[in-house]
Amino acid sequence: MKNKYSIFSLIKNAFSSHENWQRAWRDPEPKKEYDAIIVGGGGHGLATAYYLAKKHKITNIAVVEKGWIGGGNTGRNTTIIRSNYLWDASAGLYDHALKIWEGLSQELNYNVMFSQRGVMNLAHNLQDVRDLKRRTHANRLNGIDAVWLNTDEVKKFCPIINTSPDIRYPVLGGTLQKRAGTARHDAVAWGYARGADQLGVDIIQNCEVKGIKRDGDQVIGIETSKGYIKSKKIGVVAAGHSSVIANMAGLKLPLESKPLQALVSEPVKPIIDTVVMSNAVHAYVSQSDKGELVIGAGTDSYVSYTQKGSHNIVEETLRAILELYPIFSRMKMLRQWGGIVDICPDASPIISKTQVKGLYFNCGWGTGGFKATPGSGDLFAHTIANDEPHKLNAAFNINRFVSGDLVDEHGAAAVAH
Amino acid sequence: MFIINCPYCGERDQTEFSSGGEAHIARPKQPTELSDDEWAEFLFMRKNIKGIQFERWNHSHGCRKWFNVVRDTSNDKIHAVYKMGEKPPVNK
C-alpha cells in the first residue's frame, strides 16, 4: 500500500508541518466503459467498490456521486452501530457488519474511530419490557451479546438518566449490547474511498446520473452530467434517491423517502460514555469525541426530499430527552439537519438483483443504514460479482414483497435504528 | 413543516394532518383474481416521486376528513388541494 499511514509517517510529516501529506484518492475523469459502475458515493457504495476490487478482483470500477463522497446520509446520521436485531435474517446481516467493524481500521489503514462503548435500549412500559426481553433472548440464540438491565442497573450504567417512577415515560429497564457503539462517519467514507482508489477504482464526484440505458432487459450504461458511461453491471446505492434512479430504469420500488433529523449540542466535557436509545419516545443520544451531544430524532410522516425536516419532530424528541436527562435542560443546540431516508414497508433493506439483468439495488436502509456499511458493501459486492446473493442477504431480495416473506423489523426491533 | 389548506376547515398547520401517502391507487376490483405480482404492486410499490406528487391527507386533529393534495416533494410547496372524488385540478 502506497502512502501507508503509521506512527512513522506521522512523525515524518510533523517535521514538515504536515504540509506534505498526499491526497488520499485521485480525481479522475470517467472512462468510456467500466466492468461495473456503482451509483452513489456514500459509505455503502464506496464499501461495495472496495470489496468488489479486493475480494472479487473486479478493479475496473467507477463510483459516480452527484455531490461529494460521504455528503449524503453517510455524513448525516448519528453514527450508531449495533446488531441486536430480532429476526435471524437481520441478526445475521447486522452482526456480519459488526464483525467487520471490529477490524476495519486495521484493514483500511485508516482510523474510523470505532468505539465499542455499548448501546442501551430503554423500556418504558410493560410491552417494551416484554419485547426487549424477547429480543435479548433471540439475540443470545443467534450468538449476539445482549443483556437485560433492570432500572437500578440502567441507572448504574448511565447515571444521568432520570429513573424516577413519576415521569411520563418511566424507565422500567433496558437492554445492553456491549459490542455496539459508534464510529466516525466521515472517516468510514474516506477510508473506503482511499482503499478503493488504491485498488484502481475511479471515484467520480460531481457526476449526477441522468438516465439508465437498457437494451431489452439488459442494462448497458448510464447517462451522467459528465457524459455517457458504458457498463453491463450497475449497482445502485442511492439511499433516499433510489426510487428516482429506479424510475429511470423503468422500475418501481417499495420505498418511501422521508426526512430523518438529527441535531448536535454545543460541546461539553464528557458526560455520557455510551449510547442510549429509547424507541417508545423516539430519542437517542450519545456524545461525540468533540463533546457534542449527538441526538437522533424521528422521521416526518410524509414523503419529502427537502433534507430539512419539521420543527415539531425535533420538539418532541427534545421534550423526551429533557425528561430522561434533566441535566441537559440548559444546553444549547448548535446544528440541526435532515437526511432523506428510503423506508421499506417492513423496515428492512433490499440488497438484490432486479428484473433488469446487470442492474442491482442496495436500498431501503431507512433510518438505520450506517451501522451496516461494511457488511452491506461486502454482501452487495458478492451479489454483483456472482450475480447471486450471498446467503446472508438472500432474505433481503426484492421479491419478498411478492412472496410475502417479509423481514418485519418495524414492530419487532422497533423503529429507532 | 408547512400549512395545508383543508377543503373543509381552511388553512391549518401540517401537524394537524396525517399523511396517507400516494393518491389514486385504485383498490383492485376483483381481488380474488389478482396474481401475487399484482398484489405486490397494489400493496407495496410506490412511485415515491421527487417532484409533483398526488397524495392523500387526513385532517386527523380537525374535521377528520380525507382529501387530496398536489405537492412538490422537492420543496414541500403545495400546488392544489381537492376533495375526494373530485378530478385533480392539474394534469396527473
XYZ file of C-alpha atoms in Angstrom, chain A residues 12-378:
367
model
C 7.969 12.330 9.395
C 5.203 14.697 8.340
C 5.363 16.533 11.640
C 8.839 17.746 10.612
C 7.344 19.456 7.569
C 4.419 20.969 9.491
C 2.041 18.430 7.938
C 2.181 20.260 4.627
C 3.275 17.296 2.520
C 0.507 14.746 3.039
C -0.522 13.334 -0.310
C -4.148 13.391 -1.389
C -5.898 10.197 -0.323
C -7.654 9.470 -3.628
C -7.428 10.646 -7.237
C -9.950 12.864 -9.002
C -10.241 11.093 -12.389
C -12.413 11.835 -15.407
C -14.747 8.964 -16.300
C -13.540 6.379 -18.831
C -15.835 5.293 -21.672
C -16.534 1.892 -20.205
C -16.225 0.052 -16.896
C -16.721 -3.563 -15.804
C -19.006 -2.250 -13.065
C -20.415 1.101 -12.012
C -21.604 1.950 -8.523
C -24.127 4.770 -8.373
C -23.766 6.619 -5.075
C -20.551 7.551 -3.288
C -21.669 7.126 0.287
C -20.230 4.619 2.724
C -22.231 1.723 1.304
C -21.304 2.495 -2.317
C -17.611 3.032 -1.592
C -17.511 -0.134 0.519
C -19.147 -2.047 -2.341
C -16.467 -0.831 -4.761
C -13.718 -1.629 -2.254
C -14.872 -5.228 -1.728
C -15.519 -5.750 -5.458
C -11.917 -4.811 -6.105
C -10.400 -6.521 -3.102
C -12.328 -9.780 -2.785
C -13.697 -10.294 -6.287
C -10.785 -8.817 -8.265
C -13.022 -6.570 -10.356
C -10.932 -3.398 -10.380
C -12.193 -1.586 -13.475
C -14.930 0.141 -11.487
C -16.310 3.647 -11.253
C -18.173 5.085 -8.296
C -20.278 8.011 -9.517
C -21.525 10.517 -6.962
C -23.705 13.538 -7.711
C -22.221 15.618 -4.900
C -19.150 14.848 -2.840
C -18.430 11.474 -1.266
C -19.997 10.936 2.128
C -22.099 14.099 1.750
C -25.437 12.323 1.894
C -26.704 10.139 4.679
C -23.192 8.903 5.492
C -22.449 12.376 6.828
C -25.899 12.944 8.330
C -26.513 10.011 10.642
C -25.921 9.649 14.385
C -23.127 7.047 13.848
C -24.678 4.334 15.994
C -23.554 0.760 15.366
C -25.296 -2.284 16.835
C -26.524 -5.702 15.751
C -29.181 -6.613 18.328
C -31.968 -7.253 15.824
C -34.775 -9.692 16.496
C -35.096 -11.830 13.394
C -32.447 -14.350 12.323
C -32.014 -12.778 8.881
C -31.402 -9.306 10.331
C -29.184 -10.619 13.109
C -27.027 -12.376 10.514
C -26.809 -9.269 8.340
C -26.043 -6.704 11.034
C -23.705 -8.917 13.045
C -21.746 -9.652 9.865
C -21.267 -5.893 9.605
C -20.351 -5.532 13.283
C -17.657 -8.210 12.941
C -16.107 -6.289 10.025
C -16.285 -3.016 12.022
C -14.168 -4.652 14.728
C -11.171 -4.931 12.406
C -11.968 -2.160 9.940
C -9.427 0.499 10.984
C -6.594 -2.037 10.643
C -7.874 -3.390 7.343
C -8.259 0.046 5.762
C -5.160 1.516 7.452
C -7.488 4.382 8.318
C -8.759 5.197 11.790
C -12.546 5.022 11.632
C -12.629 5.680 15.387
C -14.786 2.653 16.059
C -15.666 2.796 19.733
C -17.447 -0.128 21.392
C -18.991 1.966 24.121
C -22.197 -0.063 24.252
C -25.726 0.709 23.164
C -28.558 0.655 25.679
C -32.207 0.458 24.606
C -34.722 1.630 27.206
C -38.104 0.127 28.030
C -40.842 2.486 29.213
C -43.902 0.277 29.506
C -44.796 -3.333 30.063
C -44.953 -4.153 26.366
C -41.491 -2.615 25.841
C -40.197 -4.835 28.642
C -41.668 -7.953 27.058
C -40.458 -7.055 23.569
C -36.954 -6.160 24.665
C -36.596 -9.271 26.836
C -37.739 -11.372 23.906
C -35.199 -9.629 21.721
C -32.439 -10.279 24.264
C -33.228 -13.999 24.185
C -33.394 -14.031 20.382
C -30.048 -12.214 20.195
C -28.347 -14.690 22.502
C -29.664 -17.645 20.495
C -28.034 -16.006 17.472
C -24.725 -15.555 19.287
C -25.136 -11.792 19.679
C -24.223 -10.353 23.060
C -27.225 -8.896 24.847
C -28.169 -8.446 28.471
C -31.304 -7.243 30.205
C -30.819 -4.497 32.797
C -33.365 -3.600 35.451
C -33.977 0.040 36.378
C -31.191 0.134 39.011
C -28.718 -1.407 36.588
C -29.711 1.132 33.923
C -29.065 3.929 36.439
C -25.706 2.402 37.360
C -24.657 2.057 33.732
C -25.700 5.597 32.815
C -26.108 7.676 35.998
C -27.509 10.816 34.355
C -30.740 9.083 33.325
C -33.787 10.123 35.320
C -35.175 6.814 36.634
C -37.873 8.362 38.795
C -41.129 6.370 38.568
C -43.054 9.655 38.381
C -42.033 10.760 34.898
C -44.328 10.440 31.891
C -42.369 7.514 30.427
C -40.632 5.879 33.402
C -37.596 3.676 32.768
C -38.610 0.108 33.542
C -35.350 -1.411 32.351
C -33.345 -1.786 29.199
C -31.144 -3.970 27.053
C -27.445 -3.527 26.589
C -25.222 -4.663 23.744
C -21.655 -4.060 24.855
C -20.040 -4.728 21.484
C -22.150 -1.987 19.959
C -21.032 1.632 19.802
C -20.181 4.405 17.379
C -17.684 5.266 14.637
C -16.605 8.424 12.861
C -18.929 8.581 9.851
C -16.756 10.713 7.540
C -13.740 8.520 8.206
C -15.674 5.480 7.036
C -16.370 7.090 3.664
C -12.828 8.443 3.382
C -11.211 5.170 4.473
C -13.158 3.131 1.938
C -12.564 5.771 -0.766
C -8.825 5.664 -0.160
C -8.809 1.863 -0.046
C -10.862 1.538 -3.229
C -8.809 4.171 -5.057
C -5.577 2.342 -4.263
C -7.075 -0.805 -5.782
C -7.770 1.105 -9.009
C -11.366 2.233 -8.526
C -12.247 5.586 -10.140
C -14.188 7.799 -7.736
C -16.003 10.397 -9.825
C -17.591 13.199 -7.822
C -19.989 15.895 -9.057
C -21.313 13.367 -11.553
C -25.068 13.038 -11.442
C -26.849 10.115 -13.072
C -29.477 11.393 -15.525
C -30.619 8.148 -17.080
C -30.142 4.390 -17.126
C -29.843 2.825 -20.525
C -31.265 -0.615 -21.257
C -31.044 -2.928 -24.227
C -34.143 -5.047 -23.739
C -33.822 -6.482 -20.258
C -30.062 -5.934 -20.024
C -28.613 -2.730 -18.594
C -25.893 -1.226 -20.812
C -24.886 2.117 -19.356
C -25.698 5.378 -17.622
C -26.220 8.916 -18.816
C -24.473 11.311 -16.452
C -23.722 15.006 -16.161
C -20.207 14.027 -17.336
C -21.399 12.094 -20.370
C -22.421 8.548 -21.218
C -20.614 5.693 -19.447
C -20.960 2.091 -20.602
C -21.209 -0.852 -18.225
C -23.087 -4.133 -18.070
C -23.128 -4.220 -14.283
C -24.604 -1.313 -12.391
C -25.088 -1.302 -8.642
C -27.298 1.460 -7.284
C -26.744 2.576 -3.686
C -28.557 5.901 -3.761
C -30.367 5.857 -0.393
C -33.232 8.395 -0.428
C -32.971 8.805 -4.196
C -33.171 5.084 -5.018
C -36.709 5.414 -6.386
C -35.601 8.288 -8.624
C -32.884 6.086 -10.161
C -35.233 3.090 -10.351
C -37.775 5.183 -12.274
C -35.027 5.981 -14.818
C -34.701 2.247 -15.481
C -38.468 1.780 -15.648
C -38.680 0.068 -12.258
C -40.767 0.768 -9.185
C -39.514 0.079 -5.670
C -41.465 -0.465 -2.460
C -39.939 2.642 -0.891
C -40.999 5.943 0.580
C -38.393 8.674 1.083
C -38.737 10.815 4.178
C -36.602 13.339 6.036
C -34.940 11.971 9.178
C -33.491 14.533 11.536
C -30.589 14.772 13.918
C -29.048 17.571 15.898
C -25.961 18.300 17.967
C -25.448 20.480 21.009
C -22.616 22.770 21.949
C -19.549 20.738 23.021
C -19.229 19.953 26.723
C -16.964 17.811 28.911
C -17.578 14.035 28.905
C -20.974 13.358 30.470
C -22.345 10.285 28.703
C -19.948 7.493 27.751
C -22.387 5.224 25.974
C -25.281 5.360 23.508
C -28.796 5.395 24.932
C -31.780 4.820 22.691
C -35.420 4.954 23.525
C -37.788 3.610 20.929
C -41.018 4.497 22.715
C -40.243 8.212 22.911
C -38.050 8.139 19.809
C -34.983 9.857 21.157
C -31.431 8.719 21.248
C -28.307 10.342 22.470
C -24.563 9.839 22.562
C -21.590 12.166 22.890
C -19.082 12.750 20.124
C -15.344 12.899 20.769
C -15.572 16.666 20.295
C -18.009 16.747 23.209
C -21.227 17.493 21.370
C -24.344 15.586 22.300
C -25.473 13.791 19.177
C -29.243 13.474 19.238
C -31.335 11.482 16.824
C -34.951 12.414 16.188
C -37.698 10.838 14.122
C -38.830 10.972 10.519
C -41.527 13.173 9.081
C -44.695 11.273 8.263
C -44.825 12.327 4.609
C -42.675 11.832 1.507
C -40.206 14.676 1.028
C -36.772 15.206 -0.482
C -36.071 18.517 1.270
C -33.263 17.386 3.654
C -34.750 19.643 6.343
C -37.418 18.009 8.450
C -40.161 19.537 10.560
C -39.664 21.504 13.738
C -42.320 19.573 15.647
C -40.283 16.356 15.286
C -37.282 17.995 16.939
C -39.512 19.436 19.655
C -40.939 16.020 20.515
C -37.502 14.465 20.667
C -36.042 17.201 22.853
C -39.028 17.003 25.187
C -38.255 13.324 25.702
C -34.522 13.969 26.058
C -35.140 16.603 28.727
C -37.394 14.354 30.729
C -34.924 11.487 30.599
C -31.875 13.723 31.170
C -32.866 16.796 33.225
C -29.150 17.693 33.411
C -29.280 18.759 29.726
C -32.019 21.339 30.287
C -29.798 24.391 29.768
C -27.741 23.095 26.876
C -27.883 24.906 23.583
C -28.336 23.074 20.330
C -25.825 24.098 17.680
C -26.923 22.449 14.474
C -29.911 20.549 13.117
C -30.164 18.790 9.770
C -32.137 16.220 7.828
C -31.230 13.342 5.571
C -33.581 11.616 3.142
C -34.090 8.003 4.154
C -35.703 5.364 1.955
C -38.038 3.263 4.053
C -39.303 -0.200 3.098
C -42.731 -1.372 4.271
C -41.025 -3.943 6.523
C -38.220 -1.578 7.611
C -35.586 -3.988 6.306
C -33.184 -3.252 3.460
C -33.122 -4.553 -0.092
C -29.787 -5.953 -1.346
C -30.880 -7.586 -4.510
C -30.840 -8.317 -8.198
C -33.716 -6.841 -10.159
C -35.736 -7.954 -13.167
C -33.284 -5.967 -15.304
C -30.126 -8.006 -15.979
C -26.998 -6.386 -14.601
C -28.919 -3.852 -12.517
C -28.642 -4.294 -8.772
C -30.162 -2.300 -5.937
C -28.920 -1.808 -2.398
C -31.538 0.388 -0.742
C -34.300 0.594 1.816
C -31.937 1.021 4.755
C -34.383 3.532 6.118
C -33.391 5.063 9.411
C -30.552 2.668 10.213
C -28.083 2.078 7.411
C -24.845 3.450 8.820
C -24.245 0.527 11.185
C -24.394 -1.895 8.275
C -21.960 -0.047 5.982
C -19.125 -2.638 5.836
C -21.441 -5.663 5.735
C -23.719 -4.045 3.181
C -20.767 -3.288 0.903
C -19.340 -6.776 1.300
